[in-house]
Short mmCIF file of C-alpha atoms in Angstrom, two decimals:
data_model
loop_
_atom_site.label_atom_id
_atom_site.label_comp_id
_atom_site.label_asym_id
_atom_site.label_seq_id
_atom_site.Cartn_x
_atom_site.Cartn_y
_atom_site.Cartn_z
CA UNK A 103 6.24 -11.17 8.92
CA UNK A 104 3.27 -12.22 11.18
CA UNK A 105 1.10 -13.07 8.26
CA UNK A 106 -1.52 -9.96 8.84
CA UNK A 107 -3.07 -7.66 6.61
CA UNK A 108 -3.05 -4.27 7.29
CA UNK A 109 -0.52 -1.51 7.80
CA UNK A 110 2.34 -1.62 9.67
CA UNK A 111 5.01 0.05 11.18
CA UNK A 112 9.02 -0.86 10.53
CA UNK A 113 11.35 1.98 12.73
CA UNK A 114 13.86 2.27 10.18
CA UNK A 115 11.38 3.46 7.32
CA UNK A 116 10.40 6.50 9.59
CA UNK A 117 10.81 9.48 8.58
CA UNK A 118 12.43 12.02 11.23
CA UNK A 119 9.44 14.14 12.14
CA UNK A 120 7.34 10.83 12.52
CA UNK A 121 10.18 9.10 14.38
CA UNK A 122 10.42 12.40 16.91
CA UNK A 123 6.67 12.39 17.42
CA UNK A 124 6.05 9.05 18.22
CA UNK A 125 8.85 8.93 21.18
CA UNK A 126 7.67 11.79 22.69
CA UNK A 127 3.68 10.17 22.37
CA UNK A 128 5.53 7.02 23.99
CA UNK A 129 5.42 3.91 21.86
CA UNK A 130 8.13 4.30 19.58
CA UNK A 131 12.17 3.81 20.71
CA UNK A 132 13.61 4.74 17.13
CA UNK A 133 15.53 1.18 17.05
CA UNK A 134 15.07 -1.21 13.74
CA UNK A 135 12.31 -2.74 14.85
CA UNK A 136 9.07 -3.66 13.42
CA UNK A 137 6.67 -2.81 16.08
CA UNK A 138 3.37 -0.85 16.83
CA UNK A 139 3.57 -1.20 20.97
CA UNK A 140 3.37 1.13 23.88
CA UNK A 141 0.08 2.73 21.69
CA UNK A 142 -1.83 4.07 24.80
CA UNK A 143 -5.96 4.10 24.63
CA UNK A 144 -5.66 7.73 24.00
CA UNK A 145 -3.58 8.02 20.75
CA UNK A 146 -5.49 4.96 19.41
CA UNK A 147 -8.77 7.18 19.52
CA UNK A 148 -7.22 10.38 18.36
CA UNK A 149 -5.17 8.55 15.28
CA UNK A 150 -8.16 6.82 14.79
CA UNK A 151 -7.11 3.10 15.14
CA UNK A 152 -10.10 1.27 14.73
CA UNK A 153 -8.91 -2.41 15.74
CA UNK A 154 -5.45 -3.87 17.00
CA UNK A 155 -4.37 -6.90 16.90
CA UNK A 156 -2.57 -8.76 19.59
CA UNK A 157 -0.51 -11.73 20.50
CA UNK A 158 -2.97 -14.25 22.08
CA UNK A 159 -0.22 -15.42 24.23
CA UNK A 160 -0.25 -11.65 25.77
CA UNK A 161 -3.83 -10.14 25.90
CA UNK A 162 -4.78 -6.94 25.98
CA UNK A 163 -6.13 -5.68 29.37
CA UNK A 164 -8.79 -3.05 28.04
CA UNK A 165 -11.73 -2.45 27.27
CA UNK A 166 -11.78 -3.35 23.76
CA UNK A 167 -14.18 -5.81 22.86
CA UNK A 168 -12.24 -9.06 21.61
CA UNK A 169 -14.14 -9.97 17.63
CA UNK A 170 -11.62 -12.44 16.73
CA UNK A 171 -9.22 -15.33 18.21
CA UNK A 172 -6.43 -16.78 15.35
CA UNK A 173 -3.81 -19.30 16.15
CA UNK A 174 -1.22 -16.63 16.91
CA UNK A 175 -3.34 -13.23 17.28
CA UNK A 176 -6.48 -11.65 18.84
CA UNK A 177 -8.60 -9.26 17.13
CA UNK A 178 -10.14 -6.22 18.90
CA UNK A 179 -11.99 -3.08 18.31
CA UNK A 180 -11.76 0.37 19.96
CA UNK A 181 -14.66 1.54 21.33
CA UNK A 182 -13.47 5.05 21.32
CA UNK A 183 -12.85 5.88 17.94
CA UNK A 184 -12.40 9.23 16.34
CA UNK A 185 -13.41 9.66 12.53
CA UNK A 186 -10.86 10.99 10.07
CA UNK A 187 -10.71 14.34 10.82
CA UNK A 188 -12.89 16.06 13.91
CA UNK A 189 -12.45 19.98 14.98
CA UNK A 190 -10.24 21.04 18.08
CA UNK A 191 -9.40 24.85 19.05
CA UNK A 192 -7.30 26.82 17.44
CA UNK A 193 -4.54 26.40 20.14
CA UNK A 194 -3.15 23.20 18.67
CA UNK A 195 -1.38 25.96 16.30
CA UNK A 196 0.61 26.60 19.68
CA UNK A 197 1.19 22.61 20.45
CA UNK A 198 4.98 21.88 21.25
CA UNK A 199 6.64 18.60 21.05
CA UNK A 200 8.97 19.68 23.99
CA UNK A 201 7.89 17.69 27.37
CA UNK A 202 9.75 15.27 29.17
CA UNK A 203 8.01 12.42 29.25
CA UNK A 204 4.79 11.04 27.47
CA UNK A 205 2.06 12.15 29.73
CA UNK A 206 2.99 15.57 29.55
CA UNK A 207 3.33 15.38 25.68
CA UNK A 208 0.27 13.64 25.60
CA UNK A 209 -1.62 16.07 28.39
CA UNK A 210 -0.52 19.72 26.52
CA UNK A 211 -1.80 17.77 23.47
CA UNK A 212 -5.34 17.71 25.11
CA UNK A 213 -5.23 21.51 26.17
CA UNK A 214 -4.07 22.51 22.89
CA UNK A 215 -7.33 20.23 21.65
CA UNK A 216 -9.45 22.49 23.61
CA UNK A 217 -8.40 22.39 27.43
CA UNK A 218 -8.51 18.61 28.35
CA UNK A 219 -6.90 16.88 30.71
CA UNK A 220 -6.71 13.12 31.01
CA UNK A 221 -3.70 11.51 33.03
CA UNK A 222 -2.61 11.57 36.76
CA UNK A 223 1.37 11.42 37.46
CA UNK A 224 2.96 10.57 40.24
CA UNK A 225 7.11 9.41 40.51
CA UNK A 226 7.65 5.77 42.02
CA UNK A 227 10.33 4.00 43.16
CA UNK A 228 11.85 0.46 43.35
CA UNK A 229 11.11 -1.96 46.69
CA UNK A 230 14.40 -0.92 48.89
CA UNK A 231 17.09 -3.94 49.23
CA UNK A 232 16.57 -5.56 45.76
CA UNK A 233 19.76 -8.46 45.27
CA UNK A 234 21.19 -7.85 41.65
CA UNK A 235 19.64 -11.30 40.27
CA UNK A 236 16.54 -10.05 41.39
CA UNK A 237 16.57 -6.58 39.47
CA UNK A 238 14.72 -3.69 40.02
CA UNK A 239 10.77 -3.96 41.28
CA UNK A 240 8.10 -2.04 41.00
CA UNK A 241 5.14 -2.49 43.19
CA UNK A 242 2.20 -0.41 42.03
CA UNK A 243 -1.64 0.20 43.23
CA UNK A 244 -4.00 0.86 41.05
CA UNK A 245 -7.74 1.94 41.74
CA UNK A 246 -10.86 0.53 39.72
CA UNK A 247 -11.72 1.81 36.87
CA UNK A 248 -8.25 3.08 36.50
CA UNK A 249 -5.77 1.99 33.57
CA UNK A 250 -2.39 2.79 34.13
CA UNK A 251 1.08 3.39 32.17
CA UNK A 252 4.65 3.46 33.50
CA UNK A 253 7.12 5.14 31.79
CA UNK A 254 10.83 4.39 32.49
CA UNK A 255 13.34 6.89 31.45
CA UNK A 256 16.59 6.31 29.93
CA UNK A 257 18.45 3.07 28.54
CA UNK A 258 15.06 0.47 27.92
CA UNK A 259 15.33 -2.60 30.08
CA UNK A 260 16.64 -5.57 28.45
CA UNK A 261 13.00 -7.46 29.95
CA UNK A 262 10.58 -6.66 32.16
CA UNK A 263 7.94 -8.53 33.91
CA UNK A 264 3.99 -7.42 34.73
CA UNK A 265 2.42 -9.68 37.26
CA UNK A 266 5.16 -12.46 36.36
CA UNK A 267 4.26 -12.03 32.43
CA UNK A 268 7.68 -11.30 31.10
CA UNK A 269 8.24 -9.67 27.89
CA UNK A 270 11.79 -8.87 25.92
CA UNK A 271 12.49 -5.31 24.50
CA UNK A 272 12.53 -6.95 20.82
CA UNK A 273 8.56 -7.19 20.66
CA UNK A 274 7.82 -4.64 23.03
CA UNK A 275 8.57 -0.62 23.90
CA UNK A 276 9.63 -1.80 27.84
CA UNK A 277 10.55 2.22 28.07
CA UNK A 278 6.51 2.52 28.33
CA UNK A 279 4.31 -0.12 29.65
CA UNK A 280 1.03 -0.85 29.71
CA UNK A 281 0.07 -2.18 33.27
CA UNK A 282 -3.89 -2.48 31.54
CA UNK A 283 -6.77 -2.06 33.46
CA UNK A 284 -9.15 -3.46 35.53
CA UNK A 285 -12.66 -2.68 37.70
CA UNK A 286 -11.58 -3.80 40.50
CA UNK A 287 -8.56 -2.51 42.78
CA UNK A 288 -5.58 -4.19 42.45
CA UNK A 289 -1.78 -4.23 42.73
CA UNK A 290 0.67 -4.37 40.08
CA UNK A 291 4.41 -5.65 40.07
CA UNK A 292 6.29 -4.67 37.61
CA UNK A 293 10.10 -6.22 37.39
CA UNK A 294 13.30 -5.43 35.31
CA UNK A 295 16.47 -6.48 34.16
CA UNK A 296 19.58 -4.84 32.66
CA UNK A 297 18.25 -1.54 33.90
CA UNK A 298 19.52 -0.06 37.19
CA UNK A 299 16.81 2.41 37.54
CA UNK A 300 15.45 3.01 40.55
CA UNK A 301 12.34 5.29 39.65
CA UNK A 302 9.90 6.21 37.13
CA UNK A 303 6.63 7.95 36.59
CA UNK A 304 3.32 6.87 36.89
CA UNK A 305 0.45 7.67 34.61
CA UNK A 306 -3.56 6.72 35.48
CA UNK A 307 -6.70 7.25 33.87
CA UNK A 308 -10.16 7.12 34.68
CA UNK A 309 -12.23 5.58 32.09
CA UNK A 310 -15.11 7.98 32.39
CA UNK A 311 -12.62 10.81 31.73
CA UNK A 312 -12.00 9.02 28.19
CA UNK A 313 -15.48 8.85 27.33
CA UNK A 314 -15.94 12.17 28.23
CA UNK A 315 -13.43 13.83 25.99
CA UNK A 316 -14.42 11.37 23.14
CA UNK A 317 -18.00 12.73 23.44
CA UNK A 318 -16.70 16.51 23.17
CA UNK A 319 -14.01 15.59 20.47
CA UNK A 320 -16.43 13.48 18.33
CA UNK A 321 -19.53 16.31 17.82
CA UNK A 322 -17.35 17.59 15.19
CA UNK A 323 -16.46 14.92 13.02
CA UNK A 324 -15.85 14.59 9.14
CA UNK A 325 -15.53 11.14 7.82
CA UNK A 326 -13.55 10.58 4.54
CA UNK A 327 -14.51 8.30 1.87
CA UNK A 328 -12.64 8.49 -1.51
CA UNK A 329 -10.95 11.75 -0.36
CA UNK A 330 -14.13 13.24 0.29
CA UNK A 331 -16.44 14.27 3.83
CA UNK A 332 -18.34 16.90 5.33
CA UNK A 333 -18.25 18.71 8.38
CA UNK A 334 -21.32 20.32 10.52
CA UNK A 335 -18.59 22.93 12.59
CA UNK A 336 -20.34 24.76 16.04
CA UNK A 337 -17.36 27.12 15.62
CA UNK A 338 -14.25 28.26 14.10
CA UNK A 339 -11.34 25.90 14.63
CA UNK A 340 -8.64 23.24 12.85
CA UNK A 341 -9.54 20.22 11.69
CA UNK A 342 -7.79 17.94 13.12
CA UNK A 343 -6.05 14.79 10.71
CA UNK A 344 -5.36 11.52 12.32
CA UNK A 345 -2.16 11.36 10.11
CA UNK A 346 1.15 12.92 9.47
CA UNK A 347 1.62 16.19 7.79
CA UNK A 348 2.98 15.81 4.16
CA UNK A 349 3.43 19.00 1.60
CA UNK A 350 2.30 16.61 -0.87
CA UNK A 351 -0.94 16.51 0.29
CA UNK A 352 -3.61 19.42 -0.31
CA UNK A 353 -7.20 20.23 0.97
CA UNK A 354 -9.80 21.73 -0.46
CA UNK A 355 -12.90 23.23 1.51
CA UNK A 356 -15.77 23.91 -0.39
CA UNK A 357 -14.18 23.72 -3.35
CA UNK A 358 -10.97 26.10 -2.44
CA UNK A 359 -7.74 24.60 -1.69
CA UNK A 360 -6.49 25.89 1.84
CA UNK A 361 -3.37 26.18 3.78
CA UNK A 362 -2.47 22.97 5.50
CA UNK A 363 -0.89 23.38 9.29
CA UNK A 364 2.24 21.24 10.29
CA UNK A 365 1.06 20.53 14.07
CA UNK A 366 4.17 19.32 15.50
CA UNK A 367 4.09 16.43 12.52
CA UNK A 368 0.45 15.99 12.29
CA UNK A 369 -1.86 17.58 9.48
CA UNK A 370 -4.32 20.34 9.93
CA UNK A 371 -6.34 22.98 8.46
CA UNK A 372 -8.79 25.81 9.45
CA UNK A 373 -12.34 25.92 9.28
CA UNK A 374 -15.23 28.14 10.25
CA UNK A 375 -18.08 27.44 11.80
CA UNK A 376 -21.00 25.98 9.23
CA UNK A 377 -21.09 22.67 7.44
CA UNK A 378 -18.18 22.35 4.89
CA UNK A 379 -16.98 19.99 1.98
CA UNK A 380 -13.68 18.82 2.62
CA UNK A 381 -11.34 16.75 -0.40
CA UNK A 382 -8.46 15.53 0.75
CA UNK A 383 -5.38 14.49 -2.42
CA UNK A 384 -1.85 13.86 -2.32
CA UNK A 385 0.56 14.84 -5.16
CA UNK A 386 4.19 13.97 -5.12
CA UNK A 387 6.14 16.87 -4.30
CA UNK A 388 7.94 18.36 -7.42
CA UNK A 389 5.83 16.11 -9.61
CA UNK A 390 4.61 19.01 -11.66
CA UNK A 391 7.84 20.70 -11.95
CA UNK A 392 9.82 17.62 -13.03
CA UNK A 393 7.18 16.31 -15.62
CA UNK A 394 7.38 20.32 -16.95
CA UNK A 395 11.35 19.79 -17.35
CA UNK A 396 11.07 16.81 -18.98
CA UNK A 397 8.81 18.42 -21.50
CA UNK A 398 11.16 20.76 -21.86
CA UNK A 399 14.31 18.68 -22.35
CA UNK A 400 12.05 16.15 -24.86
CA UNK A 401 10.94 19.63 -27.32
CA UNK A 402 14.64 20.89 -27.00
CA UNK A 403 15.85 17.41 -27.91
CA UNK A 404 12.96 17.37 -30.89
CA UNK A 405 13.59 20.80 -32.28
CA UNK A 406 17.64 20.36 -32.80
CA UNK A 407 16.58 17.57 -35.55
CA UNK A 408 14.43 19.97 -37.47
CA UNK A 409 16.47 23.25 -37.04
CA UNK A 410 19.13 20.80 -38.69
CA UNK A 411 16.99 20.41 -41.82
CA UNK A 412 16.99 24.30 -42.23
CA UNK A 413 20.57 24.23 -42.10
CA UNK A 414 20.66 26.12 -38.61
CA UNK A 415 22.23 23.53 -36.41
CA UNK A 416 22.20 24.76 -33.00
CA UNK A 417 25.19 22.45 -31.58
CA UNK A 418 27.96 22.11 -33.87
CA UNK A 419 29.18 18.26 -34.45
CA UNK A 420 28.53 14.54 -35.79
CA UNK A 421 25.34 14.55 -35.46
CA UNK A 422 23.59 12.02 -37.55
CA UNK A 423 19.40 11.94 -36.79
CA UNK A 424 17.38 9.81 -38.83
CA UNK A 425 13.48 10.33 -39.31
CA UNK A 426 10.98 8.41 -40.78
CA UNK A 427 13.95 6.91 -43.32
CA UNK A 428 15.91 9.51 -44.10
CA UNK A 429 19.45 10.94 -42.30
CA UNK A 430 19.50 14.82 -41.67
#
């Protein structure tokens, strides 16, 4: 639609799990849209999203590095990027999709990865005495070297404006916005309309928190080429896939296929401590058994033809089967 190359994200092609997991991460509202916003800094390391690409007219207040500007789009890449699949602690087995709004979901996910913690919450209201035509405003401060998220629960506002930059709910998640970042301190305003909310939640980073779990998360790493990687493990754990959990798809380590793990949607498997060889393959599910049926169903069909020549017809009838010439 936008003329980019890549892969992309349309709401209604979702399947359920997916659909659950990326509301409750915070940048997905389940409506038929085709859309890839309210991504926070944090799930674009862990899914491993190595550039994004942005409407030049909008910007991206980050600190990606900018590689590209096109007539409609900017190109950046992620700093903070985690490889294919990188170990966490065997908690994620415990990881629940069951927290109200996304910086809890997004939080538990952390400890589960192996006790992290990365946002800082706090509810905030609406200036008092707002006229209708003015709608609902926010008026937010934010410290340097802090990037910061608001999350607004319930119906998603029609519009919303960030520092007077208004955008409309059909390009944008305007339950959960990114209010970007910045060095310096500063204040945000955030406006509505066709919401009558008067609170939300707040969620801040520091940036040197990010790096730091990056540099923990990323000392067990296997990268993937054709299907294939390698893993140097300090200990027992799950290796963690940046993708979501199919029963089509089977791992091998070392050369034995192992269990995969359903972690709330995402894929998994467990490892010991040691280097490993990891291949990664998808088969479609019930491939195998349908391709075995048809087999069956093709001989059954073949044999009725030559049982017929023996003069033991195994289903009475007008037949008539003709091979290489001659009718049986």
């Amino acid at each position: 639609m936008f003329g980019l190359n890549g892969v992309s994200i349309f709401s209604s092609t979702n399947t359920d799990a997916m659909q659950l997991w990326m509301e409750k991460m915070g940048f997905e509202t389940g409506k038929n849209r085709f859309q890839y916003a309210g991504a926070t800094e944090l799930m674009d390391m862990l899914l491993g999203i190595r550039y994004l690409a942005c409407r030049n007219t909008i910007g991206l207040d980050t600190p990606y590095k900018k590689i590209y500007s096109g007539e409609y789009f900017d190109l950046y890449r992620n700093p903070r990027v985690l490889a294919g699949g990188y170990l966490v602690d065997s908690s994620i087995q415990d990881f629940r999709l069951k927290e109200k709004n996304p910086f809890e979901v997004q939080n538990n996910l952390l400890r589960h990865m192996g006790g992290f913690v990365l946002y800082q919450t706090v509810k905030v209201g609406t200036l008092p005495k707002q006229t209708a035509t003015a709608g609902n405003i926010f008026k937010l401060r934010l410290k340097g070297g802090q990037h910061g998220y608001l999350w607004i629960p319930g119906t998603e506002p029609s519009a919303v404006s960030i520092n007077g930059r208004i955008q409309k709910y059909n390009n944008w998640n305007n339950n959960f916005l990114d209010l970007g970042y910045s060095e310096k301190d500063r204040i945000v305003e955030v406006g509505m309309t066709g919401h009558s909310l008067g609170n939300a939640v707040l969620g801040t980073f520091e940036q040197s928190q990010m790096d730091s779990i990056y540099r923990k998360l990323s000392q067990n790493e296997v990268r993937i080429r054709n299907g294939r990687g390698s893993i140097q493990a300090d200990r027992a754990g799950i290796l963690f896939f940046g993708s979501f959990y199919d029963n089509g798809i089977h791992v091998e380590v070392d050369g034995r296929e192992v269990k995969t793990l359903n972690l709330e949607g995402i894929l998994g498997v467990g490892v010991d401590a040691g280097k490993h060889e990891v291949k990664i393959s998808y088969e479609t599910p019930g491939l195998k058994t349908g391709a075995a049926v048809t087999l069956l169903c093709i001989g059954v069909l073949l044999a009725h033809p030559i049982r017929s020549r023996r003069g033991i017809s195994a289903i009475p009838g007008r037949i008539r089967v003709q091979i290489k010439g001659r009718k049986l």
